[in-house]
Coordinates of C-alpha atoms and ligand atoms in Angstrom, one line a residue:
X1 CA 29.6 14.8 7.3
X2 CA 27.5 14.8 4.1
X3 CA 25.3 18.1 2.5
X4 CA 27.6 20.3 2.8
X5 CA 28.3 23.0 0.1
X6 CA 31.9 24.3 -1.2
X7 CA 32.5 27.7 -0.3
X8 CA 35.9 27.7 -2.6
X9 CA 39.9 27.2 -1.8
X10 CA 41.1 30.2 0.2
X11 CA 45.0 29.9 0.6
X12 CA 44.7 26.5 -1.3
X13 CA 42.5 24.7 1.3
X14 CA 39.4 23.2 0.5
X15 CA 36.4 24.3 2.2
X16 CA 32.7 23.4 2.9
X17 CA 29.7 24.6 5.3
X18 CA 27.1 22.0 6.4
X19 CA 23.3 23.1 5.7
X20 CA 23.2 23.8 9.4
X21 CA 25.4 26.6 8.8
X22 CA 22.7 28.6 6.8
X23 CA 20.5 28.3 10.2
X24 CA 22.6 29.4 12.4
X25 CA 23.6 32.1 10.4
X26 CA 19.8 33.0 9.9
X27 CA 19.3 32.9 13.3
X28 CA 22.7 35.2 13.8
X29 CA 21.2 38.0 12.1
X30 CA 17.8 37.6 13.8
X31 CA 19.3 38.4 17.1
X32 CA 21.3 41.4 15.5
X33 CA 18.5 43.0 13.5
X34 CA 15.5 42.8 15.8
X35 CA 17.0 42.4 19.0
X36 CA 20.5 43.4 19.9
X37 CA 20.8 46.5 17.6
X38 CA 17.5 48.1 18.0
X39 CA 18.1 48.3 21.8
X40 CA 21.7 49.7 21.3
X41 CA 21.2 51.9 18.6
X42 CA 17.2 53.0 18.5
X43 CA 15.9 54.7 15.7
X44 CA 16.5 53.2 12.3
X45 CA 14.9 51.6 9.3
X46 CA 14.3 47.6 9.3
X47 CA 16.7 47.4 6.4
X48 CA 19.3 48.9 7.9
X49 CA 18.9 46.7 11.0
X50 CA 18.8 43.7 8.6
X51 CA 21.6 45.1 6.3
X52 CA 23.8 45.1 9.0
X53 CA 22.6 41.9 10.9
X54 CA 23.3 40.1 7.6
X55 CA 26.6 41.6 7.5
X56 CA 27.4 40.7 11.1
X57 CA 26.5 36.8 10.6
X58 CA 28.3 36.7 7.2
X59 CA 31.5 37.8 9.3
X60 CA 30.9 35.5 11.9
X61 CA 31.2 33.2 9.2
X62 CA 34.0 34.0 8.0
X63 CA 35.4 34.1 11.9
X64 CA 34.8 30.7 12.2
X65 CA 36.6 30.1 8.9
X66 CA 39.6 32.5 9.6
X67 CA 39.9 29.7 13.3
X68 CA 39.8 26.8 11.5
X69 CA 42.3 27.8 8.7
X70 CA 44.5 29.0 11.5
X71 CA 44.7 25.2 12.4
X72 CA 44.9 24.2 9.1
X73 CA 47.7 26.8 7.4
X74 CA 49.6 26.0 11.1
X75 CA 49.5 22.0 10.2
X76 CA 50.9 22.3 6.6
X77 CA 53.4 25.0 7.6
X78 CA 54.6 22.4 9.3
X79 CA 54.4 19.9 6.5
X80 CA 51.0 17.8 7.7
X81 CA 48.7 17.0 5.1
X82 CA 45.3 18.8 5.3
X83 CA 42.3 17.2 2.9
X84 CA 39.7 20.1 3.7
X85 CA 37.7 22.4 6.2
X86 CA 34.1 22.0 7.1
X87 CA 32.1 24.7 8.4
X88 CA 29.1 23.4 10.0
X89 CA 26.5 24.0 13.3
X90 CA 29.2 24.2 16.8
X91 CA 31.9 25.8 14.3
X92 CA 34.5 24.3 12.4
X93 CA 36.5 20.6 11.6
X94 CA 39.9 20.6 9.7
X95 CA 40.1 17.2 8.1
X96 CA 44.0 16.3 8.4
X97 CA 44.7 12.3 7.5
X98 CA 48.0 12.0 9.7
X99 CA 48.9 12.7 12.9
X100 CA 50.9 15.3 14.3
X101 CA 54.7 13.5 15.0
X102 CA 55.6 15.5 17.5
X103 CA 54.2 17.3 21.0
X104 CA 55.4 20.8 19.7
X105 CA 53.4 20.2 16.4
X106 CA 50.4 19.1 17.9
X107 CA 50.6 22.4 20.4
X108 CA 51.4 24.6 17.7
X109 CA 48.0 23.0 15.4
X110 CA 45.7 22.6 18.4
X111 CA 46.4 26.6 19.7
X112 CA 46.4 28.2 16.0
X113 CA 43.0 28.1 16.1
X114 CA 42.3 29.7 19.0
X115 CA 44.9 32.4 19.1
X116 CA 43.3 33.4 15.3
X117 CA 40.0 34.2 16.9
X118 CA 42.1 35.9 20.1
X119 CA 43.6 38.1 17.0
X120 CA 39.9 38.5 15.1
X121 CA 38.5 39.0 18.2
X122 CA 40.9 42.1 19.4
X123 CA 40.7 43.0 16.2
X124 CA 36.9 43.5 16.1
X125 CA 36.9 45.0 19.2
X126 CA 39.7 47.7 18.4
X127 CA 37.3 49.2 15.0
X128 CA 34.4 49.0 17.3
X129 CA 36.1 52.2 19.1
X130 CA 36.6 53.9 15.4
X131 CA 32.9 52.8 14.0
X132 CA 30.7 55.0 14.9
X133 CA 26.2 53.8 15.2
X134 CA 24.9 50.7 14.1
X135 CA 28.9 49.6 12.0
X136 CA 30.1 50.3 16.2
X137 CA 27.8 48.1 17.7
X138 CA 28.2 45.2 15.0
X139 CA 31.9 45.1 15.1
X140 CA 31.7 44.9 19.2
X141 CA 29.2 41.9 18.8
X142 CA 32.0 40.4 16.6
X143 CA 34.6 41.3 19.2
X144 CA 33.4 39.2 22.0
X145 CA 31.8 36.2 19.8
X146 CA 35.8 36.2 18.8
X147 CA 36.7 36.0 22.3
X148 CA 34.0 33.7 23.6
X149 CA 34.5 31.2 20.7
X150 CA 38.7 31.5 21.2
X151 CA 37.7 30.8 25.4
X152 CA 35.2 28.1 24.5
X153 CA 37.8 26.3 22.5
X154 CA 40.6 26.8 25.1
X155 CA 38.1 24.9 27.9
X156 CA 40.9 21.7 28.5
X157 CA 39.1 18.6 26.9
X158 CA 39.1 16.7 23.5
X159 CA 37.6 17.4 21.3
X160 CA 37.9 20.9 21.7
X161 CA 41.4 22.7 20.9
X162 CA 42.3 23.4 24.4
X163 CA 42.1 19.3 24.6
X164 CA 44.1 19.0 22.2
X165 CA 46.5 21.2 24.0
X166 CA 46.7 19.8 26.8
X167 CA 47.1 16.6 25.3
X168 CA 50.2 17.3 23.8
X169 CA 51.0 18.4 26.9
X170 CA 51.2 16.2 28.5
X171 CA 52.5 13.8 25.6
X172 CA 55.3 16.0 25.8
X173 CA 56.1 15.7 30.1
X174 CA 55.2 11.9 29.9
X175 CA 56.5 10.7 26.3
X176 CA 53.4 9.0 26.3
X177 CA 51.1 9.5 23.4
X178 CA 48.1 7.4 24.1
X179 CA 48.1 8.3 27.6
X180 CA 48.5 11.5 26.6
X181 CA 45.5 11.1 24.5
X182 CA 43.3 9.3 27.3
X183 CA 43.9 12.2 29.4
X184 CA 42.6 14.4 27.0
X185 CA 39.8 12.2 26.6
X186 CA 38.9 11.7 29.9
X187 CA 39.0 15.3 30.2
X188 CA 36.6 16.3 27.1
X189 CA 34.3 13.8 29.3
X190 CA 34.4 16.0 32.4
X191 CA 34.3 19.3 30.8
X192 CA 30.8 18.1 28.4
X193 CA 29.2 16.8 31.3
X194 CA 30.0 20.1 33.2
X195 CA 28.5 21.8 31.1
X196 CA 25.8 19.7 30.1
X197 CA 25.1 19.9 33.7
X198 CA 25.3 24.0 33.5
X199 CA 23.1 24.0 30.8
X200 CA 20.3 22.2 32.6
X201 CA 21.0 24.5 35.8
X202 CA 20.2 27.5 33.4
X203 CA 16.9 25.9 31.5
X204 CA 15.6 24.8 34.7
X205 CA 16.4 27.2 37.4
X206 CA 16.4 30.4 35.1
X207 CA 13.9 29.4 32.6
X208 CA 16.4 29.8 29.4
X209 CA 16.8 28.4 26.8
X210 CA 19.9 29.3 26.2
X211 CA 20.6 26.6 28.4
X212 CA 18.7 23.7 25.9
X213 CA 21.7 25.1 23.8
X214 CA 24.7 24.5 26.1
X215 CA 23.3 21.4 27.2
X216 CA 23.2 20.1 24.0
X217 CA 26.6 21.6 23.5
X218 CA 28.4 19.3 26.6
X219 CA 26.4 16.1 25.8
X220 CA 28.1 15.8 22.2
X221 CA 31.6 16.7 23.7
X222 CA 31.1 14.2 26.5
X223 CA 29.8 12.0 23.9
X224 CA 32.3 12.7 21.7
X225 CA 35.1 12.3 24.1
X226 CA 34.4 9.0 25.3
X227 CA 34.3 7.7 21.5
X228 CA 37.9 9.2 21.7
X229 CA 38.5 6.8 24.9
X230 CA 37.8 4.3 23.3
X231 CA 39.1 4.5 19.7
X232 CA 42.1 6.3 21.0
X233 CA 44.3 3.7 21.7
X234 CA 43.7 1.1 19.4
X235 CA 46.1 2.1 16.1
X236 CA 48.9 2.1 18.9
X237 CA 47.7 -1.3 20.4
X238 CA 47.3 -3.0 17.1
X239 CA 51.0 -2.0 15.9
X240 CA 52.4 -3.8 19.0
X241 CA 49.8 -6.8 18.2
X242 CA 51.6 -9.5 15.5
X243 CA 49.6 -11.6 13.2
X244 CA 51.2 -14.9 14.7
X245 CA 50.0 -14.0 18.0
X246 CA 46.2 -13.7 17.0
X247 CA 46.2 -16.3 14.2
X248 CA 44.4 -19.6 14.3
X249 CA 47.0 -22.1 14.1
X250 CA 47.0 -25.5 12.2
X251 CA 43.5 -24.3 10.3
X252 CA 41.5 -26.7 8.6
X253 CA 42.8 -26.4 4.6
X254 CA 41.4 -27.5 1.0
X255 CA 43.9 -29.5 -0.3
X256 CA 44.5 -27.5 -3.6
X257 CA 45.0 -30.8 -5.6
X258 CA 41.7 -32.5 -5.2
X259 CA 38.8 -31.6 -7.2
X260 CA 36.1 -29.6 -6.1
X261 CA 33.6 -32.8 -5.9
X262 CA 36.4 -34.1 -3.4
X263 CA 36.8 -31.4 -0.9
X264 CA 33.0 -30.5 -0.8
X265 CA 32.5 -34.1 0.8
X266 CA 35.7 -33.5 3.4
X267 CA 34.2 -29.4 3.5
X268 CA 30.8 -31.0 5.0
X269 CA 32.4 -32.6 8.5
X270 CA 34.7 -28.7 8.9
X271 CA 32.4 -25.9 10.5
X272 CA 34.3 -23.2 8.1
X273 CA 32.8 -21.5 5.4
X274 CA 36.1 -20.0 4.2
X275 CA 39.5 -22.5 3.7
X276 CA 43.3 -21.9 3.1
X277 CA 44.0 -23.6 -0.2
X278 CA 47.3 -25.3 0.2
X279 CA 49.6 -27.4 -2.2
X280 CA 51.0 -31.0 -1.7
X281 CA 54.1 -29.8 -0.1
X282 CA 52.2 -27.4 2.3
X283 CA 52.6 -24.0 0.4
X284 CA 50.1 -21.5 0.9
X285 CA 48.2 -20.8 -2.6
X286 CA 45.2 -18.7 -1.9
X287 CA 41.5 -18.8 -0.3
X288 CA 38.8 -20.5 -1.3
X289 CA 35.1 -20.4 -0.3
X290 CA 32.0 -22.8 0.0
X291 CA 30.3 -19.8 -2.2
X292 CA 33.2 -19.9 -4.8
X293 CA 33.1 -23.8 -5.3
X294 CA 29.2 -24.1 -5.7
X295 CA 29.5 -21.3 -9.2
X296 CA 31.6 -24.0 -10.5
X297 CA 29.2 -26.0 -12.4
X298 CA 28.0 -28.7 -11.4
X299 CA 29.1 -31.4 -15.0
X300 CA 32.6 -29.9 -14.2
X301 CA 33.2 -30.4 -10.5
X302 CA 34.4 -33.5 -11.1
X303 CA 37.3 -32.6 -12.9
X304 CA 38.5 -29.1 -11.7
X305 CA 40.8 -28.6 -9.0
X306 CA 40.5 -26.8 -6.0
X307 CA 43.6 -24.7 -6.8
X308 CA 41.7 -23.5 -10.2
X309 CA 39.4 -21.3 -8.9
X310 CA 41.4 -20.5 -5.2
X311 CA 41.1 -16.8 -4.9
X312 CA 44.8 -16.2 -5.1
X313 CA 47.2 -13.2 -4.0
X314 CA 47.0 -10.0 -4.3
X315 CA 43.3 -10.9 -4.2
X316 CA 43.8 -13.1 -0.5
X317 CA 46.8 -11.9 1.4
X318 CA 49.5 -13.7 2.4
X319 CA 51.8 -12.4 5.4
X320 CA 54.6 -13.6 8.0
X321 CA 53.8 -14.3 11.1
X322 CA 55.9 -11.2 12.4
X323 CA 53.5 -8.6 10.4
X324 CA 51.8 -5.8 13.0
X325 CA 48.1 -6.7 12.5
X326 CA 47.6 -2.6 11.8
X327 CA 49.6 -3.0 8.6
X328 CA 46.8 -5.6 7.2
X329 CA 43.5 -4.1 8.9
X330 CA 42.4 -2.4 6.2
X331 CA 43.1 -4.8 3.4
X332 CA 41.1 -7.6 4.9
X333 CA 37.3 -8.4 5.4
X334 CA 36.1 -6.8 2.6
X335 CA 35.6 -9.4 0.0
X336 CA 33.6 -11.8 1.5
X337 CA 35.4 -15.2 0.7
X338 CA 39.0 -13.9 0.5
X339 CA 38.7 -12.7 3.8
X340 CA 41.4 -14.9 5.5
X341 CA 44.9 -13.8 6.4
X342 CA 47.4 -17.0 5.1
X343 CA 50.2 -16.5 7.8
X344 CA 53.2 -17.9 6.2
X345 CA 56.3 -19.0 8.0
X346 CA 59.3 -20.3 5.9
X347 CA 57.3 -21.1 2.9
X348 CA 54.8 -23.0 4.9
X349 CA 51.0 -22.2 6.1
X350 CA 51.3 -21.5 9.8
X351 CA 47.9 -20.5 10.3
X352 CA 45.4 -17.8 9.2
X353 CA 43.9 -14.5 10.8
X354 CA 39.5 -14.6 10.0
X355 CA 37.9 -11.7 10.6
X356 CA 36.2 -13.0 13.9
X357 CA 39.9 -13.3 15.1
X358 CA 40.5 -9.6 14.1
X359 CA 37.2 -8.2 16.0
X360 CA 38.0 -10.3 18.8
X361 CA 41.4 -8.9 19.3
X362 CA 40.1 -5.7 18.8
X363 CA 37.3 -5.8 21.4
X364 CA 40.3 -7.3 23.9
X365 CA 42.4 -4.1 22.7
X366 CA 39.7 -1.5 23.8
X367 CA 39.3 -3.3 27.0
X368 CA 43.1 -3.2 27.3
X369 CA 45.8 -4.8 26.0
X370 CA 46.8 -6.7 29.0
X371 CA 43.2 -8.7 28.3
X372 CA 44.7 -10.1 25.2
X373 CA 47.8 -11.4 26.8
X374 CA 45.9 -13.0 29.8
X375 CA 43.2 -14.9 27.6
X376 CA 45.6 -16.7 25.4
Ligands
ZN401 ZN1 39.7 24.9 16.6

């Protein structure tokens, strides 16, 4: 998410709002000044409506804030990394880079969040009884928002917090994680359409617009969960998945000892752009591309080898065949003509992974793993 704006480091943790923030808080203490507190308490100024309607959104502000550093003091407590918080139009994200390793971590990060606005919301609603007027009526608005954004987030799908719940949940009756998470998924699906559905219901059979809201509100969870569905499994897919078993076997190579005038006439009858540079006793030295050998200037190709301008390790890689493709994923494919994988097997080029083998195993892992075993 980009334009957003610091708002500081409370109890060490980075956080931002999203310009959409701003809105919604504008929009917050619209409905307070000229609508909600008028009608409850008649009688007073416009800045006194406003005063307090701006105080009233600024608090909801910090509400959502207090939720999502719930989850995130919860997650370093216990000893998960958290990069930062981002306030921004449906409420909060808390950025953490790893994954909880246990159920009862997971539980205890997805439910912090919701329990704080449980607590903010009782707590709202208990000095609503000791402020008296307009201060009353304010902290009562505050009071249920609390409760309503704590039951919101409870509703059991990914990725809200009560998905998140019951995905660990269930990761902790099954053992399974990814199914665990697919559950969850397919359960964020259900519960956006639902209310995607109940949004509609109320725009088109009650005429509110409220409804346009909630709508809106289900589509981007049902939308958000099925990106889960399909993203979900794949880290714990491609740690099962070995390079040797995706890797082209017995590729075409440049011979690393003939000169770059030589292997472009044996290059023209290969269909690869990109070529394992090998030695003459079969050793793996690098990468080399049809791009890389044409900057070598044209009085000189004669008399350089191929293994003189190879792209050699750490700027190729080099890996055994027994290497979990997830430990290499986000090294390759990045430089264009050192994007090859040299699978090495007792000193010797067994094959290579290209980054058309990588998307293809990957598009076989979404569909399932069970794809990739029956297509080879
Ligand atoms: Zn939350």
């Amino acid at each position: 998410m980009n334009a957003t704006f610091p708002l500081g480091r409370p109890a060490g943790v980075r956080v931002g709002a999203h310009w959409s923030v701003l809105l919604i808080m504008a929009l917050l203490a619209g409905l307070l000044a000229q609508s909600l507190l008028p009608e409850a308490v008649p009688g007073r100024s416009p800045a006194v409506y406003w005063t307090a309607g701006l105080l009233g959104a600024v608090l909801f502000l910090g509400s959502l804030l207090a939720h999502e550093l719930g989850h995130a003091l919860v997650a370093r407590h216990r000893g998960l990394a958290v990069d930062r918080v981002t306030l921004w139009v449906l409420g909060g994200s808390t950025e953490m880079p790893d994954e909880p390793p246990t159920p009862r971590t997971a539980f205890a990060v997805a439910v912090a969040g919701p329990v704080t606005s449980l607590l903010a919301g009782a707590g709202f609603l208990g000095a609503s009884f000791l402020l008296p007027g307009i201060a009353g009526v304010t902290a009562s608005w505050l009071g249920w928002t609390n409760l309503a954004l704590a039951v919101f987030n409870l509703l059991p799908g990914a990725p809200l917090d009560g998905g998140r719940v019951l995905q660990a949940i269930v990761w902790r009756l099954t053992g399974d994680k990814r199914r665990a998470q697919a559950t969850a998924a397919r359960s964020g699906n259900v519960v956006g359409l639902l209310l995607a559905v109940a949004g509609l219901v109320e725009l088109l059979w009650f005429g509110s617009f409220a409804g346009l809201w909630l709508a809106g509100i289900g589509w981007f969870l049902a939308f958000s969960a099925r990106a889960e569905l399909a993203a979900g499994p794949a880290p714990e897919v491609l740690g099962r998945i070995r390079l040797g078993e995706i890797m082209t076997p017995d590729p075409v190579t440049a011979p690393g000892w003939f000169t770059v005038r030589g292997f472009a006439e044996q290059a023209a009858s290969a269909r690869f752009r990109t070529f394992p540079v090998v030695s003459f006793d079969g050793r793996p030295l690098g990468v080399v591309s049809l791009a890389r050998l044409g900057r070598v200037p044209e009085q000189v190709r004669a008399s350089t080898r191929v293994e003189d301008v190879c792209a050699r390790p750490p700027a190729c890689l080099l890996a055994a065949p027994e290497t979990p493709l997830s430990a290499v994923l986000g090294r390759i494919g990045n430089r264009p003509g050192q994007d090859l994988v040299l699978v090495v097997s007792d000193g010797v080029l067994a094959g290579v992974v290209s980054p058309a083998d990588v998307a293809r195993t990957l598009e076989l892992a979404v569909l399932g793993a069970e794809a990739r075993r029956s297509a080879r």
